[in-house]
Coordinates of C-alpha atoms in Angstrom, one line a residue:
M1 CA 17.6 -15.3 13.4
M2 CA 21.0 -14.5 14.0
L3 CA 21.3 -12.8 10.6
M4 CA 18.2 -10.5 11.5
F5 CA 19.3 -10.5 15.0
V6 CA 23.6 -9.0 14.5
A7 CA 22.0 -6.5 11.7
T8 CA 19.9 -4.8 14.0
A9 CA 22.5 -4.6 16.5
L10 CA 24.6 -2.6 13.7
V11 CA 22.0 -0.3 12.8
T12 CA 21.4 0.7 16.7
M13 CA 25.2 0.5 17.4
V14 CA 25.7 3.2 14.3
A15 CA 23.6 5.8 16.4
P16 CA 25.8 8.7 18.3
P17 CA 25.6 8.2 21.6
S18 CA 23.9 11.7 22.7
L19 CA 20.2 9.6 20.9
S20 CA 17.9 7.8 23.1
F21 CA 15.7 5.8 21.4
R22 CA 14.1 3.9 23.7
S23 CA 11.6 1.4 21.5
S24 CA 10.1 -1.9 20.9
I25 CA 12.8 -2.1 17.3
F26 CA 16.0 -2.6 19.0
V27 CA 14.4 -6.1 19.9
Q28 CA 12.5 -6.8 16.5
S29 CA 14.4 -7.2 13.2
F30 CA 14.7 -5.4 10.1
S31 CA 11.2 -4.7 8.6
A32 CA 10.2 -3.6 5.3
R33 CA 8.5 -3.1 2.2
P34 CA 7.7 -5.8 1.6
R35 CA 9.8 -7.9 4.4
P36 CA 12.8 -8.3 4.4
N37 CA 13.9 -10.7 6.1
I38 CA 12.8 -13.3 3.8
I39 CA 15.0 -12.3 0.9
A40 CA 18.3 -11.8 4.2
R41 CA 17.2 -15.4 4.3
K42 CA 17.8 -16.2 0.8
I43 CA 21.2 -14.6 1.0
I44 CA 22.3 -16.3 3.4
E45 CA 21.3 -19.1 1.8
T46 CA 23.3 -18.4 -1.4
D47 CA 26.7 -16.7 0.4
G48 CA 27.1 -18.2 3.6
T49 CA 30.2 -15.5 4.1
I50 CA 27.7 -12.8 4.6
R51 CA 28.3 -14.3 9.0
D52 CA 31.5 -12.4 8.2
A53 CA 30.6 -9.5 6.5
L54 CA 27.6 -8.4 9.6
L55 CA 30.2 -9.0 12.4
T56 CA 33.0 -6.3 10.6
R57 CA 31.5 -3.2 11.4
N58 CA 34.0 -0.9 9.9
S59 CA 35.4 -2.8 7.6
P60 CA 36.9 -0.3 4.9
S61 CA 34.9 -2.2 1.9
C62 CA 32.1 -4.5 0.9
Y63 CA 33.6 -8.2 0.5
S64 CA 32.7 -8.4 -2.7
S65 CA 29.7 -11.7 -2.3
T66 CA 27.9 -9.7 0.2
C67 CA 27.1 -5.4 1.2
L68 CA 26.3 -4.5 4.4
R69 CA 26.9 -1.0 4.8
M70 CA 25.0 2.4 7.0
S71 CA 25.7 5.5 4.5
S72 CA 28.6 7.0 3.9
T73 CA 27.7 10.3 4.9
P74 CA 27.9 10.9 8.3
F75 CA 23.9 11.9 10.3
N76 CA 23.8 15.7 11.2
Y77 CA 21.3 15.7 14.4
G78 CA 19.6 19.0 14.1
Q79 CA 21.4 20.6 12.0
Q80 CA 20.2 22.2 8.1
Q81 CA 20.7 19.5 5.4
T82 CA 22.7 20.6 3.2
A83 CA 22.7 19.5 -0.4
R84 CA 25.4 17.1 -1.8
R85 CA 27.4 18.8 -5.4
N86 CA 28.9 16.3 -8.4
I87 CA 28.4 13.2 -7.0
R88 CA 29.2 9.8 -9.2
L89 CA 26.6 7.3 -9.4
P90 CA 25.8 4.2 -11.4
L91 CA 22.5 4.7 -13.0
L92 CA 19.5 2.3 -12.6
V93 CA 16.3 3.0 -15.1
D94 CA 13.2 2.5 -13.6
I95 CA 11.3 5.1 -15.7
S96 CA 7.1 4.3 -16.3
K97 CA 6.3 3.3 -19.7
D98 CA 2.4 3.6 -21.5
D99 CA 1.3 1.3 -18.7
G100 CA 2.5 3.5 -16.1
Q101 CA 3.7 0.6 -14.1
L102 CA 7.5 0.4 -12.7
Q103 CA 9.7 -2.1 -12.3
Y104 CA 10.6 -1.7 -8.7
D105 CA 9.7 -0.3 -5.3
V106 CA 10.1 3.1 -5.4
P107 CA 13.1 4.0 -2.5
L108 CA 12.4 7.1 -0.6
P109 CA 15.2 9.9 0.8
N110 CA 16.4 8.6 4.6
D111 CA 19.1 10.3 5.0
H112 CA 18.4 12.9 7.1
L113 CA 17.2 10.3 9.6
P114 CA 19.5 8.1 12.7
P115 CA 19.6 4.6 11.7
E116 CA 16.9 3.4 14.2
L117 CA 14.3 5.3 12.4
T118 CA 15.0 3.8 9.0
T119 CA 14.7 -0.1 9.8
A120 CA 10.9 0.0 8.1
S121 CA 12.5 2.2 5.1
L122 CA 14.0 -0.8 3.6
F123 CA 13.0 -2.5 0.8
E124 CA 14.2 -5.6 -1.3
L125 CA 15.3 -5.7 -5.6
K126 CA 15.0 -9.1 -7.1
L127 CA 16.9 -8.0 -10.5
D128 CA 16.5 -10.6 -13.0
I129 CA 17.3 -8.3 -16.2
P130 CA 21.0 -9.3 -16.4
L131 CA 22.0 -5.3 -17.1
H132 CA 20.7 -4.1 -13.9
R133 CA 22.0 -6.7 -11.7
S134 CA 25.3 -5.0 -13.5
V135 CA 24.6 -2.0 -12.4
I136 CA 24.6 -3.4 -8.7
Q137 CA 27.1 -5.7 -8.9
D138 CA 30.0 -3.3 -9.9
A139 CA 28.7 -1.2 -7.2
I140 CA 28.9 -3.8 -5.2
S141 CA 32.8 -4.1 -6.3
S142 CA 33.5 -0.9 -6.4
T143 CA 33.5 -0.7 -2.9
K144 CA 36.9 -2.2 -2.6
L145 CA 38.7 1.3 -4.1
S146 CA 35.4 3.4 -2.5
D147 CA 34.0 3.8 0.7
S148 CA 30.9 3.8 -1.4
C149 CA 27.9 0.8 -1.6
S150 CA 25.4 2.6 -2.9
Y151 CA 23.0 3.6 -6.8
G152 CA 21.2 5.6 -8.3
H153 CA 17.4 4.5 -8.9
V154 CA 15.8 7.2 -11.4
V155 CA 11.9 6.8 -11.1
Y156 CA 10.8 10.3 -13.2
K157 CA 12.3 12.0 -16.3
P158 CA 10.9 15.9 -17.8
D159 CA 8.6 16.0 -20.9
N160 CA 10.9 18.0 -22.3
S161 CA 14.5 15.5 -22.0
D162 CA 15.9 13.6 -24.6
G163 CA 18.0 12.1 -22.6
L164 CA 18.9 11.0 -19.0
V165 CA 20.0 14.4 -18.2
G166 CA 17.5 16.6 -16.0
C167 CA 15.5 13.1 -14.5
V168 CA 15.4 12.9 -10.9
G169 CA 15.2 10.0 -8.7
C170 CA 16.8 8.4 -4.8
A171 CA 20.2 7.0 -4.3
S172 CA 19.7 4.4 -2.7
D173 CA 22.5 2.2 0.1
I174 CA 23.0 -1.7 -0.9
L175 CA 23.5 -2.9 3.2
I176 CA 23.1 -6.6 1.4
G177 CA 23.2 -8.0 -1.6
A178 CA 23.9 -11.5 -3.4
T179 CA 26.4 -11.5 -6.5
S180 CA 28.4 -13.7 -8.5
A181 CA 31.7 -14.8 -7.0
A182 CA 33.5 -13.1 -9.4
Q183 CA 36.5 -11.5 -8.8
N184 CA 37.7 -9.5 -11.6
A185 CA 35.9 -7.6 -14.2
E186 CA 36.5 -10.3 -17.2
E187 CA 35.4 -13.2 -15.0
R188 CA 32.1 -10.6 -14.3
S189 CA 31.2 -10.2 -17.5
L190 CA 31.2 -13.6 -18.1
A191 CA 29.0 -14.6 -15.3
R192 CA 26.7 -12.0 -16.7
G193 CA 26.3 -14.2 -19.6
R194 CA 24.8 -16.7 -17.5
E195 CA 20.8 -16.7 -18.3
D196 CA 21.3 -20.0 -15.7
S197 CA 22.9 -17.5 -12.8
G198 CA 19.3 -16.2 -11.4
P199 CA 17.6 -13.4 -10.6
L200 CA 20.5 -10.9 -7.7
L201 CA 18.4 -10.4 -4.3
V202 CA 19.4 -7.1 -3.2
L203 CA 18.2 -5.4 0.5
A204 CA 18.8 -1.6 0.2
R205 CA 17.3 1.6 1.5
G206 CA 16.9 5.1 -0.4
S207 CA 19.6 7.8 0.8
Y208 CA 18.7 10.9 -1.2
R209 CA 17.4 12.4 -4.2
F210 CA 19.0 14.3 -6.9
R211 CA 18.9 15.6 -10.1
V212 CA 21.0 13.4 -13.0
K213 CA 23.7 16.6 -14.2
E214 CA 25.9 14.8 -16.6
I215 CA 25.9 11.6 -17.9
V216 CA 29.6 10.3 -17.7
K217 CA 28.9 6.4 -18.8
S218 CA 26.5 5.1 -21.2
I219 CA 28.0 1.8 -22.2
P220 CA 27.0 -1.0 -20.5
Y221 CA 24.8 1.2 -18.4
P222 CA 24.8 5.1 -17.6
V223 CA 26.7 6.6 -14.8
A224 CA 25.9 10.0 -14.3
I225 CA 27.4 13.0 -12.2
V226 CA 24.0 13.6 -10.2
D227 CA 22.8 17.1 -7.3
E228 CA 20.8 16.7 -4.5
I229 CA 17.8 17.7 -4.8
L230 CA 16.7 20.2 -1.4
D231 CA 13.5 21.2 -0.8
E232 CA 13.1 25.3 -1.3
K233 CA 14.0 27.4 1.1
K234 CA 10.3 29.3 1.8
N235 CA 7.3 26.6 1.1
R236 CA 4.7 28.3 0.0
D237 CA 1.0 27.6 2.0
D238 CA -0.5 29.3 -1.1
S239 CA 1.0 27.2 -3.6
D240 CA -0.9 26.7 -6.9
T241 CA -1.7 23.5 -7.0
D242 CA -2.9 21.0 -10.0
E243 CA -5.7 20.3 -7.6
D244 CA -9.3 21.2 -7.1
D245 CA -9.4 25.0 -5.5
D246 CA -12.4 23.8 -3.7
D247 CA -10.5 21.5 -2.0
A248 CA -10.1 22.1 1.8
L249 CA -6.4 20.9 2.3
N250 CA -5.3 24.0 0.3
T251 CA -6.8 26.1 2.6
L252 CA -4.9 24.3 6.2
S253 CA -1.1 25.5 7.1
S254 CA 1.8 23.8 6.8
K255 CA 1.1 23.2 10.7
D256 CA -2.7 22.2 10.8
L257 CA -1.1 19.3 7.6
V258 CA 0.8 17.8 9.5
K259 CA -1.3 17.5 12.8
Q260 CA -3.8 16.2 10.2
I261 CA -1.1 13.6 8.5
F262 CA 0.1 12.4 12.4
Q263 CA -3.7 11.8 13.6
S264 CA -4.9 10.2 10.2
L265 CA -1.2 8.3 9.8
G266 CA -1.9 6.8 13.8
K267 CA -5.3 5.6 12.4
L268 CA -4.1 3.9 9.7
L269 CA -1.1 2.1 11.8
R270 CA -3.2 1.0 14.3
A271 CA -5.9 -0.6 12.0
Q272 CA -3.5 -1.9 10.4
A273 CA -1.4 -3.8 13.3
E274 CA -5.0 -4.5 15.0
A275 CA -5.9 -6.7 11.2
A276 CA -2.3 -8.4 11.8
A277 CA -3.3 -9.2 15.2
A278 CA -6.4 -10.2 14.9
P279 CA -6.8 -14.9 15.0
L280 CA -6.5 -16.3 11.6
S281 CA -10.1 -17.6 10.5
P282 CA -10.2 -21.8 10.4
L283 CA -10.5 -21.6 7.0
E284 CA -7.2 -19.2 6.6
K285 CA -5.2 -21.8 8.8
S286 CA -6.5 -24.2 6.7
I287 CA -5.0 -22.6 3.7
L288 CA -1.9 -21.7 5.7
E289 CA -1.0 -25.0 6.7
D290 CA -1.9 -27.1 3.7
A291 CA 0.9 -24.8 1.3
P292 CA 3.7 -26.8 0.1
S293 CA 6.0 -24.6 2.2
S294 CA 6.6 -22.6 5.3
T295 CA 6.3 -19.4 3.9
P296 CA 3.2 -17.6 3.4
M297 CA 2.8 -19.0 7.5
A298 CA 6.4 -16.7 8.2
Q299 CA 4.4 -14.0 5.8
A300 CA 1.7 -14.3 8.2
I301 CA 3.9 -13.8 11.9
Q302 CA 6.0 -11.1 9.7
R303 CA 3.0 -8.9 8.9
R304 CA 2.5 -8.4 12.6
F305 CA 6.1 -8.0 13.7
D306 CA 5.9 -5.2 10.5
A307 CA 2.7 -3.4 12.1
E308 CA 4.1 -3.3 15.4
E309 CA 7.7 -2.1 14.4
R310 CA 5.8 1.3 11.8
I311 CA 3.5 1.4 15.0
A312 CA 7.5 2.0 17.3
V313 CA 8.9 3.7 14.4
F314 CA 6.2 6.5 14.3
Q315 CA 5.6 7.1 18.3
I316 CA 9.5 7.7 18.1
F317 CA 9.4 10.0 15.2
T318 CA 6.4 11.9 16.3
S319 CA 8.3 12.3 19.9
S320 CA 11.4 13.6 18.6
L321 CA 11.1 15.3 15.0
L322 CA 11.8 19.0 16.6
D323 CA 15.0 17.7 18.1
L324 CA 15.1 15.5 14.5
A325 CA 14.6 18.5 12.1
P326 CA 15.1 22.4 14.2
D327 CA 14.2 24.1 11.1
E328 CA 10.1 24.3 9.6
R329 CA 11.4 23.6 6.0
D330 CA 13.6 20.4 7.4
R331 CA 10.8 19.1 9.7
I332 CA 8.3 19.3 6.7
F333 CA 9.8 17.7 4.6
A334 CA 11.1 14.3 7.2
V335 CA 6.8 14.2 7.7
G336 CA 6.5 14.4 4.8
M337 CA 8.9 11.2 3.7
M338 CA 8.2 9.1 6.8
A339 CA 4.7 9.1 6.6
G340 CA 5.3 7.5 2.7
E341 CA 7.6 5.5 3.8
L342 CA 5.3 4.5 6.6
A343 CA 1.7 3.8 4.8
N344 CA 3.6 2.5 1.8
L345 CA 2.1 4.6 -0.4
P346 CA 1.5 3.3 -3.6
S347 CA 4.8 3.8 -6.4
D348 CA 2.6 7.2 -8.3
A349 CA 2.3 8.9 -5.5
R350 CA 5.9 8.2 -4.3
V351 CA 7.3 9.0 -8.0
K352 CA 6.0 12.5 -7.5
M353 CA 6.9 12.9 -3.7
L354 CA 10.1 12.9 -5.1
V355 CA 10.3 15.5 -7.8
M356 CA 8.6 18.0 -6.0
T357 CA 10.3 20.9 -4.0
D358 CA 7.4 21.9 -2.0
G359 CA 7.5 20.6 1.0
V360 CA 3.6 21.9 1.8
A361 CA 1.9 20.8 -1.8
R362 CA 4.3 17.4 -0.5
L363 CA 2.0 17.4 2.5
R364 CA -0.6 18.0 1.1
L365 CA -0.4 15.1 -1.3
V366 CA 0.3 12.5 1.4
L367 CA -2.5 13.7 3.1
R368 CA -4.7 13.4 0.0
E369 CA -3.2 9.7 0.4
L370 CA -3.9 8.7 3.8
S371 CA -7.3 9.4 3.0
K372 CA -7.9 7.3 0.5
L373 CA -6.0 4.4 2.3
L374 CA -8.0 4.8 5.0
S375 CA -11.9 5.2 3.1
M376 CA -10.1 2.1 1.8
D377 CA -10.3 0.2 4.6
S378 CA -13.5 1.4 6.4
A379 CA -15.5 1.0 3.5
R380 CA -13.9 -3.0 3.6
K381 CA -14.5 -3.3 7.4
I382 CA -18.2 -2.1 6.7
T383 CA -18.9 -4.1 3.2
K384 CA -16.8 -7.9 5.3
S385 CA -19.2 -7.0 8.0
L386 CA -22.6 -6.0 5.8
S387 CA -22.1 -9.4 4.4
L388 CA -22.1 -11.7 7.4
G389 CA -25.6 -10.4 8.2
G390 CA -25.7 -6.7 9.4
G391 CA -27.9 -5.6 7.8
G392 CA -29.2 -1.7 8.1
N393 CA -27.5 1.4 6.7
G394 CA -24.3 0.3 8.3
D395 CA -24.8 3.0 11.2
S396 CA -24.5 0.3 14.5
I397 CA -22.4 -1.6 13.2
K398 CA -19.2 -2.9 14.7
I399 CA -16.2 -2.6 12.2
D400 CA -13.3 -3.7 14.9
P401 CA -11.3 -6.8 14.2
R402 CA -13.2 -8.5 17.3
S403 CA -16.9 -8.1 16.3
L404 CA -16.1 -8.6 12.5
K405 CA -14.1 -11.9 13.8
E406 CA -17.2 -12.9 16.0
A407 CA -19.2 -12.0 13.4
E408 CA -17.2 -14.4 10.9
E409 CA -17.2 -17.5 13.2
S410 CA -20.6 -17.2 13.1
Q411 CA -21.5 -18.1 9.9
K412 CA -21.1 -21.9 9.8
Q413 CA -21.2 -22.7 5.9
L414 CA -17.7 -21.2 4.6
Q415 CA -18.9 -19.4 1.4
V416 CA -16.9 -20.8 -1.9
G417 CA -16.8 -19.3 -5.2
T418 CA -17.0 -16.0 -6.4
P419 CA -19.7 -13.9 -5.4
K420 CA -22.7 -13.4 -7.7
L421 CA -24.6 -9.9 -7.7
P422 CA -28.2 -9.6 -6.7
K423 CA -31.5 -10.4 -7.9
W424 CA -32.0 -6.8 -8.2
A425 CA -29.3 -5.6 -10.0
D426 CA -30.7 -6.8 -13.4
Q427 CA -33.0 -4.8 -13.2
I428 CA -30.8 -1.3 -12.7
K429 CA -31.3 0.8 -15.9
K430 CA -31.1 4.4 -17.0
G431 CA -33.7 7.2 -14.5
I432 CA -33.9 4.2 -11.8
R433 CA -32.4 5.7 -8.6
V434 CA -30.1 3.3 -6.1
E435 CA -28.2 4.5 -3.2
Y436 CA -24.0 3.4 -2.7
F437 CA -22.0 3.0 0.1
W438 CA -19.2 5.8 -0.6
N439 CA -17.1 5.5 2.7
E440 CA -17.6 6.2 6.7
D441 CA -18.1 9.9 6.6
E442 CA -20.4 10.5 3.5
G443 CA -22.1 6.8 4.4
W444 CA -25.2 6.4 1.8
C445 CA -25.6 8.5 -1.1
L446 CA -28.7 8.5 -2.9
G447 CA -28.2 8.9 -6.7
T448 CA -29.8 8.1 -10.8
V449 CA -28.5 6.1 -13.1
N450 CA -28.0 8.6 -15.4
E451 CA -26.8 5.9 -19.1
D452 CA -28.0 2.2 -19.4
P453 CA -25.2 -0.2 -17.4
I454 CA -22.3 -1.7 -18.8
K455 CA -22.0 -5.3 -17.9
I456 CA -18.1 -6.8 -18.5
M457 CA -17.7 -10.5 -16.9
D458 CA -19.1 -10.4 -13.7
E459 CA -20.0 -7.2 -13.0
I460 CA -21.5 -4.2 -14.2
I461 CA -20.3 -0.1 -14.6
V462 CA -23.1 2.0 -13.5
T463 CA -23.3 5.6 -13.9
V464 CA -24.8 7.6 -11.4
K465 CA -25.4 10.6 -10.7
F466 CA -25.5 11.6 -7.0
D467 CA -28.1 14.0 -5.5
D468 CA -26.3 16.0 -3.3
D469 CA -23.7 17.5 -4.7
G470 CA -25.3 16.5 -8.6
S471 CA -21.8 14.5 -9.6
I472 CA -21.8 11.9 -11.9
H473 CA -19.4 9.0 -11.2
K474 CA -19.1 5.7 -13.3
L475 CA -18.9 2.9 -10.4
P476 CA -18.2 -0.6 -10.1
F477 CA -21.1 -3.1 -9.3
R478 CA -19.2 -7.1 -8.3
G479 CA -20.4 -9.6 -6.5
D480 CA -17.8 -8.8 -3.5
D481 CA -18.6 -5.5 -3.3
K482 CA -22.1 -5.5 -3.6
A483 CA -22.9 -4.4 0.0
R484 CA -22.3 -1.1 -1.0
W485 CA -25.5 -0.9 -3.4
R486 CA -28.8 -1.2 -2.2
P487 CA -32.4 -0.1 -3.9
P488 CA -33.7 3.3 -2.4
M489 CA -34.8 2.8 1.4
G490 CA -39.2 2.4 1.2
N491 CA -38.5 2.1 -2.3
T492 CA -41.9 0.9 -3.7
G493 CA -41.4 0.6 -7.6
T494 CA -39.7 -2.3 -9.5
F495 CA -37.3 -3.5 -6.7
D496 CA -38.2 -6.3 -4.8

């Protein structure tokens, strides 16, 4: 707790006095994706000198074993952003392979924001690969000679690029990192070779986007000269996209997109806060109490703190947006990136956000992702309510956390094991009529099974042609979401 209190105070102190933020983030600990206070506790157990580093506010360099720094570039509040040029950065290359998966969380830029608004943007790295550990260790050690404690996180490589030149990433500031105790290059080299040295734990924050301009060193890891990427000076409200031309979002102006993003993000954050604040069920409480360590319970508590802090950051950001970014281009950029951070958008969406230089197109991407998250959240609530005996078509179902909790408590027997498909699922075949609950807005959609279903383990894949628009979709029919499927209302055919 001492670490979290001092770290929060440090973030607060470096803000200019001209900004007066009143929020619960001042009295809460760092929160991040995912839960950086856990990694902070691990680091303080690893090296007690972290306390000295935390208390040294204006130290010219980081300690060799730890590093806690704000961005070395002053925040230009209310001023138009200017691009950095010819910055030397060590690169941590994390480009998706054939399976599309990235090894680490993708950071987003935060250098355009005051420190108070970045507490929900911290992320943790658990580095098991020796080469990646070397990148961070050397970045921390180099602060003895310079006023920088950063590395470049490369996440995108253009199709026409053979090497790393032209790749896109996000520079990240290393706030806390537990490193080897070795003090010189020779000792660090020997330490890297030890297989039992364990993973390197790092707490970091995204700073600015960049494009690799030149590779100046390749061994043992790439070091590059990079240029910062800024959005185009004039965003195109009618910009071409790869999405369907009939997409309603393509007709919205940037102001309308910002308005809808704020509405959707606020709704999502409130839903997450309500879910985190809901009391634990007897089964959940029993599982957490019987856990071999206190970590699961601590994570459950931290989820509540995270949700509350994200709401606090969101409220401050929306009320201070014009002061933070009076220029329209910078304002659109700030809204898109903040929404991506607070909503915890997936890595593939974050990579697209980093690559895009059209701010309006990025807003459309973010709004689509928010819509997906809201639809999934609504579907989960309705499915849970239906499975708890709500019945009917779902129109009158109460899906607030309290009502769902009451319905769950009314269940006297705990459901154990994998949910099974209903008996009528065996009768589904080509030509059979079914209804599928698409989302809260569309409701129940009537359609016809277009092909004989395919059974895979405990689920079946049903191809349905819907009546309303003639679209064809392959949909999974599983036991845990069986409430989304039903025979047509008033059916007199083969279904019982």
